[in-house]
Amino acid sequence: MGLKKGDIIQKLNDSTVKLPSDIKIGLFGKSPGDNVQLRVLRKRLLLNDQEMDFAFDLGG
């Protein structure tokens, strides 16, 4: 399981994401190999929406 098309990024590390530029700002100064944590909202058609947390290392 991973990110899917349509997932809405709500947080990057501990910062709230409201605009696409918030992601760019949150990644500024990060290097390949740094760990990033995301909280996303996954909209589901027949079920309740689901908040999901992901952690990954940035690639280079």
PDB file of C-alpha atoms in Angstrom:
ATOM      1  CA  MET A   1       0.000   0.000   0.000  1.00  0.00           C
ATOM      2  CA  GLY A   2       1.282   3.468  -0.808  1.00  0.00           C
ATOM      3  CA  LEU A   3       0.140   6.820  -2.079  1.00  0.00           C
ATOM      4  CA  LYS A   4      -2.600   6.719  -4.672  1.00  0.00           C
ATOM      5  CA  LYS A   5      -3.887   9.185  -7.218  1.00  0.00           C
ATOM      6  CA  GLY A   6      -6.434  11.378  -5.499  1.00  0.00           C
ATOM      7  CA  ASP A   7      -4.863  11.216  -2.021  1.00  0.00           C
ATOM      8  CA  ILE A   8      -4.908  14.638  -0.373  1.00  0.00           C
ATOM      9  CA  ILE A   9      -1.730  15.518   1.525  1.00  0.00           C
ATOM     10  CA  GLN A  10      -2.718  17.118   4.829  1.00  0.00           C
ATOM     11  CA  LYS A  11       0.636  17.204   6.639  1.00  0.00           C
ATOM     12  CA  LEU A  12       4.298  17.058   5.692  1.00  0.00           C
ATOM     13  CA  ASN A  13       6.309  16.181   8.780  1.00  0.00           C
ATOM     14  CA  ASP A  14       4.652  18.400  11.423  1.00  0.00           C
ATOM     15  CA  SER A  15       3.477  21.148   9.061  1.00  0.00           C
ATOM     16  CA  THR A  16      -0.063  21.489   7.751  1.00  0.00           C
ATOM     17  CA  VAL A  17      -0.380  21.466   3.961  1.00  0.00           C
ATOM     18  CA  LYS A  18      -3.077  23.707   2.489  1.00  0.00           C
ATOM     19  CA  LEU A  19      -1.455  24.671  -0.817  1.00  0.00           C
ATOM     20  CA  PRO A  20       0.858  22.799  -3.197  1.00  0.00           C
ATOM     21  CA  SER A  21       3.537  25.398  -2.388  1.00  0.00           C
ATOM     22  CA  ASP A  22       3.470  24.197   1.259  1.00  0.00           C
ATOM     23  CA  ILE A  23       4.975  20.919   0.052  1.00  0.00           C
ATOM     24  CA  LYS A  24       7.778  22.719  -1.773  1.00  0.00           C
ATOM     25  CA  ILE A  25       8.504  24.818   1.326  1.00  0.00           C
ATOM     26  CA  GLY A  26       8.421  21.718   3.556  1.00  0.00           C
ATOM     27  CA  LEU A  27      10.943  19.917   1.357  1.00  0.00           C
ATOM     28  CA  PHE A  28      13.294  22.894   1.039  1.00  0.00           C
ATOM     29  CA  GLY A  29      16.657  22.067   2.586  1.00  0.00           C
ATOM     30  CA  LYS A  30      16.012  18.317   2.616  1.00  0.00           C
ATOM     31  CA  SER A  31      18.598  16.001   1.081  1.00  0.00           C
ATOM     32  CA  PRO A  32      18.435  12.568  -0.530  1.00  0.00           C
ATOM     33  CA  GLY A  33      18.086  10.003   2.226  1.00  0.00           C
ATOM     34  CA  ASP A  34      16.246  12.349   4.623  1.00  0.00           C
ATOM     35  CA  ASN A  35      13.101  10.874   6.151  1.00  0.00           C
ATOM     36  CA  VAL A  36       9.748  12.494   5.363  1.00  0.00           C
ATOM     37  CA  GLN A  37       6.409  11.789   6.995  1.00  0.00           C
ATOM     38  CA  LEU A  38       3.096  12.430   5.284  1.00  0.00           C
ATOM     39  CA  ARG A  39      -0.482  12.328   6.499  1.00  0.00           C
ATOM     40  CA  VAL A  40      -2.957  11.964   3.674  1.00  0.00           C
ATOM     41  CA  LEU A  41      -6.714  11.825   3.390  1.00  0.00           C
ATOM     42  CA  ARG A  42      -7.922   9.074   1.119  1.00  0.00           C
ATOM     43  CA  LYS A  43     -11.420   9.651  -0.225  1.00  0.00           C
ATOM     44  CA  ARG A  44     -13.337   6.390  -0.574  1.00  0.00           C
ATOM     45  CA  LEU A  45     -16.538   6.103  -2.545  1.00  0.00           C
ATOM     46  CA  LEU A  46     -18.585   3.660  -0.469  1.00  0.00           C
ATOM     47  CA  LEU A  47     -16.680   3.842   2.818  1.00  0.00           C
ATOM     48  CA  ASN A  48     -15.724   6.601   5.216  1.00  0.00           C
ATOM     49  CA  ASP A  49     -12.729   8.700   4.189  1.00  0.00           C
ATOM     50  CA  GLN A  50      -9.515   7.456   5.776  1.00  0.00           C
ATOM     51  CA  GLU A  51      -6.501   9.341   7.162  1.00  0.00           C
ATOM     52  CA  MET A  52      -3.268   7.479   6.512  1.00  0.00           C
ATOM     53  CA  ASP A  53       0.334   8.063   7.597  1.00  0.00           C
ATOM     54  CA  PHE A  54       3.341   7.296   5.417  1.00  0.00           C
ATOM     55  CA  ALA A  55       7.071   7.593   6.084  1.00  0.00           C
ATOM     56  CA  PHE A  56       9.737   7.334   3.432  1.00  0.00           C
ATOM     57  CA  ASP A  57      13.272   8.380   2.591  1.00  0.00           C
ATOM     58  CA  LEU A  58      13.791  10.908  -0.173  1.00  0.00           C
ATOM     59  CA  GLY A  59      15.470   9.607  -3.297  1.00  0.00           C
ATOM     60  CA  GLY A  60      18.226  11.356  -5.213  1.00  0.00           C
TER      61      GLY A  60
END
